[in-house]
Amino acid sequence: MIIIGALVRKLCQSDGCKLKGVVEAKKLMLGGLEKAEKKEDIMMYLLALKNALLPEAIPLLLKYAESGEGPISHLATTSLQRYDVSFITDEVRKTLNRIYHQNRKVHEKTVRTTAAAIVLNNKPSYMDVKNILLSIGELPKEMNKYMLSIVQDILRFETPASKMVRRVLKEMVVHNYDRFSKSGASSAYTGYMERSPHSASTYGLDILYSGSGILRRSNLNIVQHIGKAQLHGSQVVIEAQGLEGLIAATPDEGEENLDSYAGLSAILFDVQLRPVTFFNGYSDLMSKMLSASSDPVSVVKGLILLIDHSQELQLQSGLKANIEVQGALAIDISGAMEFSLWYRESKTRVNNRLAVVVSGDITVDSSFVKAGLEISAETEGSLEFISTVQFSQYPFLVCLQMDKAAAPFRQFETKYERLSTGRGYVLRKRKERLIVGSEFPLHQENSEMCKVVFPPQPESTSSGWF
């Protein structure tokens, strides 16, 4: 069903929304969600609609976002987050504001923060921004810090909402020390991985903790911008809930009755994949902990054909040149969650690994000569996000790391020419270099905290045996 949603969206983008098969698929998804009663069925249809992005599904998504239970409400809200700004109407914003401000019912922090993010990223009105800013200080501690980080990231990264936020901040009742001095470990940060005059690659990392210091949600996004177009390259989300009992902590408001759960969800090239569960329920959690297994769980692993092009060109000399280009991408996205009561420490890891190979050749073949050029290039790399939380003291210590490993780049070139007499030559070239790895910068508070979590080892001054 999830794949059907992705296919419907692809066909609708190609003006195929009125095809009989597409119409039937849309009826199946919308009708199935309206009739679904079991939680598993509702989640399945919501995942399908999250891929399809049908305009007619928005009223249904709003219904489940506002009145659904925790996981259902969160999935419906994240589905709305993927819609273009033109579909986020005043009615949609009104519902999302009700969810964030809890006008009708109490919602989980993950649902409220997602609703606020949608409002702030889709042409918010003056009062939308003002009410969200005024709420900072009245929220649970970690949610206060998270929302404050979201606002600061909007201003720092100069998103479209930054002008409206600056207008609202001119009011002293909104912009004051008490509101903007909230402490906590939750954060949101956006930065550039690569930037040029015509394109850019950005990464976004936001992480939300519960009041007891346990991870609630981490969200890593990578987006490619080319001109006015953009591609959501990947998103990896790790969610956890109901773990406060392990350290005898008090759950936050609205999360007192949540079952123990941790899972991972991913989007690859703008397509939502099937979520993966680490554990579900307290007994499953304890069995995972006692088995001491921290092996990563693979979300997606596969080989993708990027390009397969063949063309024949007529040259001015009268000869014909044949061109063939092929490219493939191998990808592996995995995640792991480690929890140690002995060391009172938890870690989450998300690893994005990929390898790219592109090869092409041009050949000119005639009755008296055969000549050609073969070129190939290959590279591989990985991007790892690590979140370390030490809750042996309060306030707890949190360190976020995002590392890009060193990547080898290899290029091969072969030129050849052969006459009808049998004579000829072959010239081969090879270039190889190592692209240096790096650690991406996050906010300054994180850098200071990491120095405490991982203190530098003292250098030994001894030069002999004793």
Short mmCIF file of C-alpha atoms in Angstrom, two decimals:
data_model
loop_
_atom_site.label_atom_id
_atom_site.label_comp_id
_atom_site.label_asym_id
_atom_site.label_seq_id
_atom_site.Cartn_x
_atom_site.Cartn_y
_atom_site.Cartn_z
CA MET A 1 0.00 0.00 0.00
CA ILE A 2 2.90 2.36 0.79
CA ILE A 3 4.36 1.76 -2.68
CA ILE A 4 0.94 2.37 -4.27
CA GLY A 5 0.92 5.82 -2.68
CA ALA A 6 4.35 6.61 -4.14
CA LEU A 7 3.27 5.41 -7.61
CA VAL A 8 0.09 7.51 -7.49
CA ARG A 9 2.10 10.64 -6.72
CA LYS A 10 4.58 9.90 -9.51
CA LEU A 11 1.80 9.38 -12.07
CA CYS A 12 -0.08 12.51 -10.93
CA GLN A 13 3.11 14.55 -11.39
CA SER A 14 3.15 13.28 -15.00
CA ASP A 15 -0.47 14.37 -15.64
CA GLY A 16 -1.76 10.85 -15.11
CA CYS A 17 -4.16 11.54 -12.24
CA LYS A 18 -7.19 10.76 -14.41
CA LEU A 19 -5.98 7.32 -15.48
CA LYS A 20 -8.40 4.57 -14.47
CA GLY A 21 -5.82 2.73 -12.36
CA VAL A 22 -4.82 5.92 -10.52
CA VAL A 23 -8.46 6.84 -9.80
CA GLU A 24 -9.07 3.35 -8.36
CA ALA A 25 -5.92 3.56 -6.23
CA LYS A 26 -6.98 6.95 -4.83
CA LYS A 27 -10.42 5.55 -3.93
CA LEU A 28 -8.74 2.57 -2.26
CA MET A 29 -6.51 4.74 -0.05
CA LEU A 30 -9.12 7.36 0.89
CA GLY A 31 -11.96 4.88 1.34
CA GLY A 32 -9.75 2.46 3.23
CA LEU A 33 -8.71 5.14 5.73
CA GLU A 34 -12.33 6.24 6.31
CA LYS A 35 -13.43 2.66 7.02
CA ALA A 36 -10.35 1.46 8.93
CA GLU A 37 -10.87 0.64 12.61
CA LYS A 38 -7.71 -1.20 13.64
CA LYS A 39 -4.68 0.89 14.53
CA GLU A 40 -2.44 -1.09 12.15
CA ASP A 41 -4.79 -0.47 9.20
CA ILE A 42 -5.05 3.25 9.95
CA MET A 43 -1.25 3.55 10.12
CA MET A 44 -0.88 1.69 6.81
CA TYR A 45 -3.28 3.98 4.94
CA LEU A 46 -1.72 7.09 6.51
CA LEU A 47 1.73 5.97 5.31
CA ALA A 48 0.29 5.48 1.81
CA LEU A 49 -1.24 8.98 1.83
CA LYS A 50 2.04 10.40 3.15
CA ASN A 51 3.59 9.24 -0.12
CA ALA A 52 0.64 10.11 -2.38
CA LEU A 53 0.21 13.71 -1.10
CA LEU A 54 -3.33 13.95 -2.48
CA PRO A 55 -5.00 17.37 -1.95
CA GLU A 56 -8.32 15.62 -1.25
CA ALA A 57 -6.69 13.72 1.65
CA ILE A 58 -5.97 16.88 3.68
CA PRO A 59 -9.37 16.95 5.54
CA LEU A 60 -8.85 13.32 6.59
CA LEU A 61 -5.29 13.99 7.73
CA LEU A 62 -6.47 16.98 9.78
CA LYS A 63 -9.12 14.81 11.42
CA TYR A 64 -6.62 12.16 12.51
CA ALA A 65 -4.01 14.76 13.47
CA GLU A 66 -6.38 16.49 15.89
CA SER A 67 -8.42 13.62 17.28
CA GLY A 68 -6.25 10.53 16.78
CA GLU A 69 -4.19 8.73 19.41
CA GLY A 70 -0.48 9.54 19.85
CA PRO A 71 1.23 7.56 17.02
CA ILE A 72 -1.71 8.07 14.63
CA SER A 73 -1.86 11.81 15.35
CA HIS A 74 1.90 12.12 14.88
CA LEU A 75 1.88 10.25 11.56
CA ALA A 76 -1.01 12.37 10.24
CA THR A 77 0.81 15.56 11.27
CA THR A 78 4.08 14.53 9.62
CA SER A 79 2.09 13.70 6.47
CA LEU A 80 0.75 17.28 6.40
CA GLN A 81 4.33 18.51 6.83
CA ARG A 82 5.24 17.15 3.38
CA TYR A 83 2.63 19.19 1.47
CA ASP A 84 3.58 22.23 -0.56
CA VAL A 85 2.94 25.66 0.95
CA SER A 86 0.01 26.25 -1.44
CA PHE A 87 -1.99 23.48 0.31
CA ILE A 88 -1.46 24.85 3.84
CA THR A 89 -4.54 27.07 3.87
CA ASP A 90 -5.93 29.22 6.69
CA GLU A 91 -8.19 26.33 7.72
CA VAL A 92 -5.21 23.97 7.94
CA ARG A 93 -3.22 26.50 9.97
CA LYS A 94 -6.19 27.01 12.31
CA THR A 95 -6.33 23.27 13.06
CA LEU A 96 -2.56 23.04 13.53
CA ASN A 97 -2.65 25.98 15.94
CA ARG A 98 -5.36 24.21 17.95
CA ILE A 99 -3.13 21.13 18.14
CA TYR A 100 -0.07 23.09 19.24
CA HIS A 101 -1.91 25.16 21.85
CA GLN A 102 -3.98 22.10 22.96
CA ASN A 103 -7.30 23.94 22.67
CA ARG A 104 -9.37 20.74 22.46
CA LYS A 105 -7.22 17.92 23.88
CA VAL A 106 -3.78 17.18 25.27
CA HIS A 107 -1.25 16.08 22.65
CA GLU A 108 2.21 14.54 22.83
CA LYS A 109 5.23 16.84 22.44
CA THR A 110 6.16 15.28 19.09
CA VAL A 111 2.73 16.13 17.66
CA ARG A 112 2.71 19.68 19.02
CA THR A 113 6.22 20.54 17.80
CA THR A 114 5.48 19.16 14.33
CA ALA A 115 2.29 21.23 14.13
CA ALA A 116 4.22 24.36 15.14
CA ALA A 117 6.94 23.64 12.56
CA ILE A 118 4.33 23.38 9.77
CA VAL A 119 2.79 26.72 10.76
CA LEU A 120 6.17 28.49 10.94
CA ASN A 121 7.37 27.11 7.61
CA ASN A 122 4.27 27.92 5.55
CA LYS A 123 3.68 31.69 5.44
CA PRO A 124 2.60 32.21 9.07
CA SER A 125 0.52 35.23 9.97
CA TYR A 126 1.61 37.81 12.54
CA MET A 127 -0.67 36.32 15.21
CA ASP A 128 0.46 32.76 14.41
CA VAL A 129 4.06 33.70 15.17
CA LYS A 130 3.18 35.86 18.17
CA ASN A 131 1.10 33.16 19.86
CA ILE A 132 3.81 30.54 19.33
CA LEU A 133 6.48 32.84 20.75
CA LEU A 134 4.29 33.76 23.73
CA SER A 135 3.87 30.05 24.52
CA ILE A 136 7.63 29.67 25.07
CA GLY A 137 8.08 29.69 28.83
CA GLU A 138 4.73 28.00 29.51
CA LEU A 139 5.72 24.67 27.94
CA PRO A 140 7.52 21.66 29.50
CA LYS A 141 11.22 22.39 29.98
CA GLU A 142 12.65 20.48 27.01
CA MET A 143 9.85 21.60 24.71
CA ASN A 144 10.60 25.21 25.72
CA LYS A 145 14.21 24.75 24.66
CA TYR A 146 13.23 22.97 21.43
CA MET A 147 10.80 25.67 20.31
CA LEU A 148 13.34 28.36 21.19
CA SER A 149 15.93 26.54 19.04
CA ILE A 150 13.45 26.34 16.15
CA VAL A 151 12.91 30.12 16.27
CA GLN A 152 16.64 30.85 16.54
CA ASP A 153 17.35 28.52 13.60
CA ILE A 154 14.74 30.34 11.48
CA LEU A 155 16.48 33.65 12.20
CA ARG A 156 20.01 32.32 11.70
CA PHE A 157 19.28 30.45 8.45
CA GLU A 158 17.11 33.28 7.04
CA THR A 159 14.13 31.12 6.10
CA PRO A 160 11.05 32.82 4.54
CA ALA A 161 9.42 33.09 7.99
CA SER A 162 12.38 35.04 9.44
CA LYS A 163 10.98 38.44 8.37
CA MET A 164 7.70 37.83 10.18
CA VAL A 165 9.53 36.53 13.27
CA ARG A 166 11.68 39.68 13.37
CA ARG A 167 8.53 41.84 13.16
CA VAL A 168 6.98 40.05 16.13
CA LEU A 169 10.21 40.23 18.15
CA LYS A 170 9.99 44.03 18.14
CA GLU A 171 7.35 43.68 20.86
CA MET A 172 8.94 43.71 24.32
CA VAL A 173 6.30 41.37 25.73
CA VAL A 174 7.57 38.72 23.30
CA HIS A 175 11.29 39.48 23.11
CA ASN A 176 12.63 39.44 26.66
CA TYR A 177 15.32 37.69 28.68
CA ASP A 178 12.94 35.43 30.58
CA ARG A 179 11.59 33.92 27.37
CA PHE A 180 14.90 33.59 25.53
CA SER A 181 17.03 32.22 28.38
CA LYS A 182 15.38 28.82 28.74
CA SER A 183 17.80 25.95 29.40
CA GLY A 184 17.64 22.38 28.14
CA ALA A 185 19.32 19.86 25.85
CA SER A 186 16.82 19.79 22.95
CA SER A 187 17.96 21.61 19.83
CA ALA A 188 17.37 22.35 16.14
CA TYR A 189 20.06 23.31 13.65
CA THR A 190 20.31 23.74 9.87
CA GLY A 191 23.55 24.07 7.95
CA TYR A 192 25.19 23.70 4.55
CA MET A 193 26.93 20.51 3.47
CA GLU A 194 27.88 22.04 0.14
CA ARG A 195 27.16 25.39 -1.48
CA SER A 196 27.68 26.89 -4.94
CA PRO A 197 26.08 29.76 -6.93
CA HIS A 198 23.55 27.41 -8.57
CA SER A 199 23.03 24.59 -6.06
CA ALA A 200 23.30 23.72 -2.40
CA SER A 201 23.05 20.71 -0.12
CA THR A 202 21.66 21.36 3.35
CA TYR A 203 21.40 19.25 6.47
CA GLY A 204 18.90 19.75 9.24
CA LEU A 205 19.20 18.12 12.63
CA ASP A 206 16.64 18.52 15.38
CA ILE A 207 16.44 16.49 18.54
CA LEU A 208 13.80 16.51 21.27
CA TYR A 209 14.24 15.01 24.74
CA SER A 210 11.76 14.20 27.46
CA GLY A 211 11.99 16.04 30.75
CA SER A 212 13.91 13.10 32.23
CA GLY A 213 16.66 13.29 29.61
CA ILE A 214 15.63 10.33 27.46
CA LEU A 215 15.50 10.74 23.70
CA ARG A 216 12.00 11.45 22.40
CA ARG A 217 12.77 12.13 18.75
CA SER A 218 15.80 12.79 16.56
CA ASN A 219 15.33 13.96 12.99
CA LEU A 220 18.10 14.17 10.38
CA ASN A 221 17.21 15.70 6.97
CA ILE A 222 19.35 16.09 3.85
CA VAL A 223 17.94 18.25 1.04
CA GLN A 224 19.44 19.06 -2.37
CA HIS A 225 18.56 22.47 -3.89
CA ILE A 226 19.14 23.14 -7.61
CA GLY A 227 17.82 26.52 -8.74
CA LYS A 228 14.22 26.72 -7.56
CA ALA A 229 13.81 22.94 -7.44
CA GLN A 230 14.60 20.79 -4.44
CA LEU A 231 14.87 17.07 -3.69
CA HIS A 232 14.38 15.60 -0.23
CA GLY A 233 17.35 13.24 -0.45
CA SER A 234 16.89 11.48 2.87
CA GLN A 235 15.29 11.76 6.27
CA VAL A 236 16.00 9.45 9.19
CA VAL A 237 13.84 9.76 12.30
CA ILE A 238 14.37 7.81 15.53
CA GLU A 239 11.50 7.96 18.01
CA ALA A 240 11.28 6.62 21.55
CA GLN A 241 8.61 6.80 24.24
CA GLY A 242 7.61 5.33 27.59
CA LEU A 243 11.18 4.78 28.84
CA GLU A 244 10.99 6.97 31.95
CA GLY A 245 10.23 3.96 34.15
CA LEU A 246 13.73 2.61 33.57
CA ILE A 247 15.27 5.46 35.55
CA ALA A 248 12.31 6.06 37.90
CA ALA A 249 11.51 9.40 36.25
CA THR A 250 8.15 11.15 35.92
CA PRO A 251 6.69 11.26 32.37
CA ASP A 252 5.76 14.61 30.86
CA GLU A 253 2.17 15.86 30.62
CA GLY A 254 0.08 13.84 28.19
CA GLU A 255 2.60 10.98 28.05
CA GLU A 256 1.84 9.18 31.31
CA ASN A 257 0.28 6.09 29.69
CA LEU A 258 2.56 5.56 26.71
CA ASP A 259 3.86 2.05 26.06
CA SER A 260 7.62 1.53 25.82
CA TYR A 261 8.56 1.86 22.17
CA ALA A 262 11.47 2.80 19.92
CA GLY A 263 11.57 2.76 16.14
CA LEU A 264 13.09 4.26 13.05
CA SER A 265 11.43 5.83 10.02
CA ALA A 266 13.11 6.95 6.80
CA ILE A 267 12.42 8.91 3.62
CA LEU A 268 14.65 8.21 0.63
CA PHE A 269 14.51 10.41 -2.48
CA ASP A 270 11.17 11.86 -1.37
CA VAL A 271 9.57 8.41 -0.80
CA GLN A 272 8.47 7.30 2.67
CA LEU A 273 9.73 3.79 3.48
CA ARG A 274 8.18 1.25 5.83
CA PRO A 275 9.11 2.09 9.46
CA VAL A 276 11.29 -0.30 11.47
CA THR A 277 10.65 -1.15 15.15
CA PHE A 278 13.54 -1.59 17.61
CA PHE A 279 11.25 -2.78 20.41
CA ASN A 280 7.57 -2.52 21.30
CA GLY A 281 6.43 -3.05 24.87
CA TYR A 282 8.26 -3.31 28.17
CA SER A 283 8.96 -7.07 27.91
CA ASP A 284 10.44 -6.65 24.43
CA LEU A 285 12.58 -3.78 25.72
CA MET A 286 13.96 -5.84 28.63
CA SER A 287 14.77 -8.80 26.37
CA LYS A 288 16.72 -6.48 24.04
CA MET A 289 18.60 -4.96 26.98
CA LEU A 290 19.44 -8.32 28.56
CA SER A 291 20.66 -9.70 25.25
CA ALA A 292 23.08 -6.71 25.14
CA SER A 293 22.62 -6.44 21.39
CA SER A 294 23.32 -3.06 19.84
CA ASP A 295 23.58 -4.23 16.25
CA PRO A 296 22.27 -1.64 13.79
CA VAL A 297 18.91 -2.24 12.16
CA SER A 298 18.89 -1.70 8.40
CA VAL A 299 16.06 0.50 7.15
CA VAL A 300 16.89 0.29 3.47
CA LYS A 301 19.63 -1.44 1.54
CA GLY A 302 19.68 -1.69 -2.21
CA LEU A 303 21.03 -0.82 -5.63
CA ILE A 304 19.43 2.02 -7.61
CA LEU A 305 19.92 2.62 -11.33
CA LEU A 306 20.54 6.35 -11.74
CA ILE A 307 21.01 6.57 -15.51
CA ASP A 308 21.00 4.23 -18.50
CA HIS A 309 21.37 6.28 -21.68
CA SER A 310 22.23 5.24 -25.23
CA GLN A 311 22.45 7.59 -28.21
CA GLU A 312 23.80 7.68 -31.77
CA LEU A 313 25.25 10.95 -33.11
CA GLN A 314 25.92 11.85 -36.73
CA LEU A 315 29.28 13.66 -36.94
CA GLN A 316 30.10 16.36 -39.51
CA SER A 317 32.70 14.05 -41.03
CA GLY A 318 29.97 11.59 -41.95
CA LEU A 319 30.94 9.05 -39.30
CA LYS A 320 28.57 7.91 -36.57
CA ALA A 321 29.41 7.97 -32.87
CA ASN A 322 27.68 5.73 -30.35
CA ILE A 323 27.34 7.04 -26.78
CA GLU A 324 26.41 4.91 -23.78
CA VAL A 325 26.22 6.12 -20.17
CA GLN A 326 25.28 4.09 -17.10
CA GLY A 327 25.23 5.03 -13.43
CA ALA A 328 24.23 3.22 -10.26
CA LEU A 329 23.90 4.03 -6.57
CA ALA A 330 24.27 1.55 -3.72
CA ILE A 331 22.78 2.76 -0.43
CA ASP A 332 22.52 1.45 3.11
CA ILE A 333 20.69 3.38 5.85
CA SER A 334 20.79 1.85 9.31
CA GLY A 335 20.11 2.91 12.88
CA ALA A 336 20.75 1.64 16.38
CA MET A 337 19.72 2.57 19.89
CA GLU A 338 21.84 1.58 22.92
CA PHE A 339 20.71 1.93 26.52
CA SER A 340 22.97 1.12 29.50
CA LEU A 341 21.61 1.24 33.06
CA TRP A 342 25.05 0.34 34.42
CA TYR A 343 26.77 3.36 32.89
CA ARG A 344 23.55 5.42 32.96
CA GLU A 345 24.06 6.35 29.34
CA SER A 346 22.09 6.06 26.12
CA LYS A 347 23.26 6.36 22.52
CA THR A 348 21.50 6.56 19.19
CA ARG A 349 23.30 6.08 15.90
CA VAL A 350 22.14 6.75 12.35
CA ASN A 351 24.48 5.78 9.53
CA ASN A 352 23.94 6.75 5.88
CA ARG A 353 26.36 4.90 3.58
CA LEU A 354 26.43 5.08 -0.20
CA ALA A 355 28.58 4.27 -3.21
CA VAL A 356 28.20 5.75 -6.71
CA VAL A 357 29.57 4.41 -10.00
CA VAL A 358 29.18 6.18 -13.37
CA SER A 359 30.66 4.83 -16.61
CA GLY A 360 30.41 5.96 -20.21
CA ASP A 361 31.97 5.25 -23.57
CA ILE A 362 32.00 6.85 -26.99
CA THR A 363 32.89 4.72 -30.01
CA VAL A 364 33.38 5.59 -33.67
CA ASP A 365 33.39 2.58 -35.97
CA SER A 366 34.02 2.64 -39.71
CA SER A 367 35.42 0.34 -42.37
CA PHE A 368 39.01 1.56 -41.87
CA VAL A 369 39.25 2.63 -38.21
CA LYS A 370 37.70 1.96 -34.82
CA ALA A 371 38.27 4.53 -32.06
CA GLY A 372 36.77 5.07 -28.67
CA LEU A 373 36.96 6.65 -25.25
CA GLU A 374 35.88 4.93 -22.04
CA ILE A 375 35.50 6.90 -18.81
CA SER A 376 34.39 5.72 -15.38
CA ALA A 377 34.30 7.30 -11.93
CA GLU A 378 33.43 5.87 -8.56
CA THR A 379 33.23 7.07 -4.98
CA GLU A 380 31.85 5.97 -1.64
CA GLY A 381 31.14 7.75 1.60
CA SER A 382 29.19 7.75 4.83
CA LEU A 383 27.45 10.24 7.09
CA GLU A 384 26.95 9.22 10.72
CA PHE A 385 24.89 10.95 13.40
CA ILE A 386 25.57 10.00 17.04
CA SER A 387 23.61 11.24 20.05
CA THR A 388 25.10 10.50 23.49
CA VAL A 389 23.16 11.17 26.70
CA GLN A 390 24.67 10.71 30.16
CA PHE A 391 21.97 10.81 32.85
CA SER A 392 24.18 9.96 35.84
CA GLN A 393 23.73 13.56 37.00
CA TYR A 394 21.18 16.33 36.62
CA PRO A 395 21.03 18.31 34.46
CA PHE A 396 21.98 15.46 32.14
CA LEU A 397 24.77 15.77 29.60
CA VAL A 398 24.04 15.55 25.87
CA CYS A 399 26.52 15.46 22.99
CA LEU A 400 25.49 15.45 19.32
CA GLN A 401 27.98 14.49 16.61
CA MET A 402 27.58 14.46 12.84
CA ASP A 403 30.60 13.06 11.01
CA LYS A 404 31.38 12.65 7.32
CA ALA A 405 33.97 9.93 6.80
CA ALA A 406 36.88 10.31 4.38
CA ALA A 407 35.78 9.27 0.87
CA PRO A 408 38.00 7.85 -1.89
CA PHE A 409 37.38 9.12 -5.43
CA ARG A 410 38.69 7.14 -8.41
CA GLN A 411 38.58 8.02 -12.09
CA PHE A 412 39.64 5.81 -15.01
CA GLU A 413 40.10 6.79 -18.64
CA THR A 414 40.95 4.59 -21.64
CA LYS A 415 41.55 5.83 -25.20
CA TYR A 416 42.01 3.37 -28.03
CA GLU A 417 42.34 3.40 -31.79
CA ARG A 418 42.63 0.45 -34.17
CA LEU A 419 43.16 0.55 -37.93
CA SER A 420 41.86 -2.03 -40.37
CA THR A 421 45.47 -3.16 -40.88
CA GLY A 422 45.60 -4.30 -37.26
CA ARG A 423 47.82 -1.53 -35.98
CA GLY A 424 46.62 0.64 -33.09
CA TYR A 425 47.32 1.97 -29.63
CA VAL A 426 45.74 2.06 -26.17
CA LEU A 427 46.26 4.83 -23.60
CA ARG A 428 45.13 4.37 -20.00
CA LYS A 429 44.98 6.98 -17.24
CA ARG A 430 44.01 6.65 -13.62
CA LYS A 431 43.39 9.36 -11.03
CA GLU A 432 42.73 8.75 -7.38
CA ARG A 433 42.35 11.10 -4.44
CA LEU A 434 40.96 11.07 -0.93
CA ILE A 435 38.23 13.54 -0.01
CA VAL A 436 38.98 14.52 3.56
CA GLY A 437 36.35 13.72 6.17
CA SER A 438 34.92 16.33 8.50
CA GLU A 439 32.61 16.90 11.44
CA PHE A 440 29.72 19.22 10.69
CA PRO A 441 29.26 22.17 13.06
CA LEU A 442 26.24 22.40 15.32
CA HIS A 443 25.31 25.05 17.87
CA GLN A 444 27.92 26.35 20.35
CA GLU A 445 26.15 24.89 23.40
CA ASN A 446 26.57 21.41 21.92
CA SER A 447 30.31 21.95 21.42
CA GLU A 448 30.73 22.93 25.07
CA MET A 449 28.71 19.93 26.25
CA CYS A 450 30.72 17.49 24.09
CA LYS A 451 33.92 18.71 25.77
CA VAL A 452 32.44 17.61 29.10
CA VAL A 453 31.07 14.28 27.83
CA PHE A 454 34.32 13.43 26.02
CA PRO A 455 37.05 15.28 27.94
CA PRO A 456 40.42 15.55 26.16
CA GLN A 457 42.93 12.96 27.31
CA PRO A 458 45.95 14.47 29.11
CA GLU A 459 49.16 14.19 27.13
CA SER A 460 51.84 12.04 28.69
CA THR A 461 55.00 13.96 29.62
CA SER A 462 56.99 10.83 30.35
CA SER A 463 59.77 10.14 27.87
CA GLY A 464 61.21 7.01 29.45
CA TRP A 465 60.19 3.80 31.13
CA PHE A 466 59.34 5.41 34.50
#
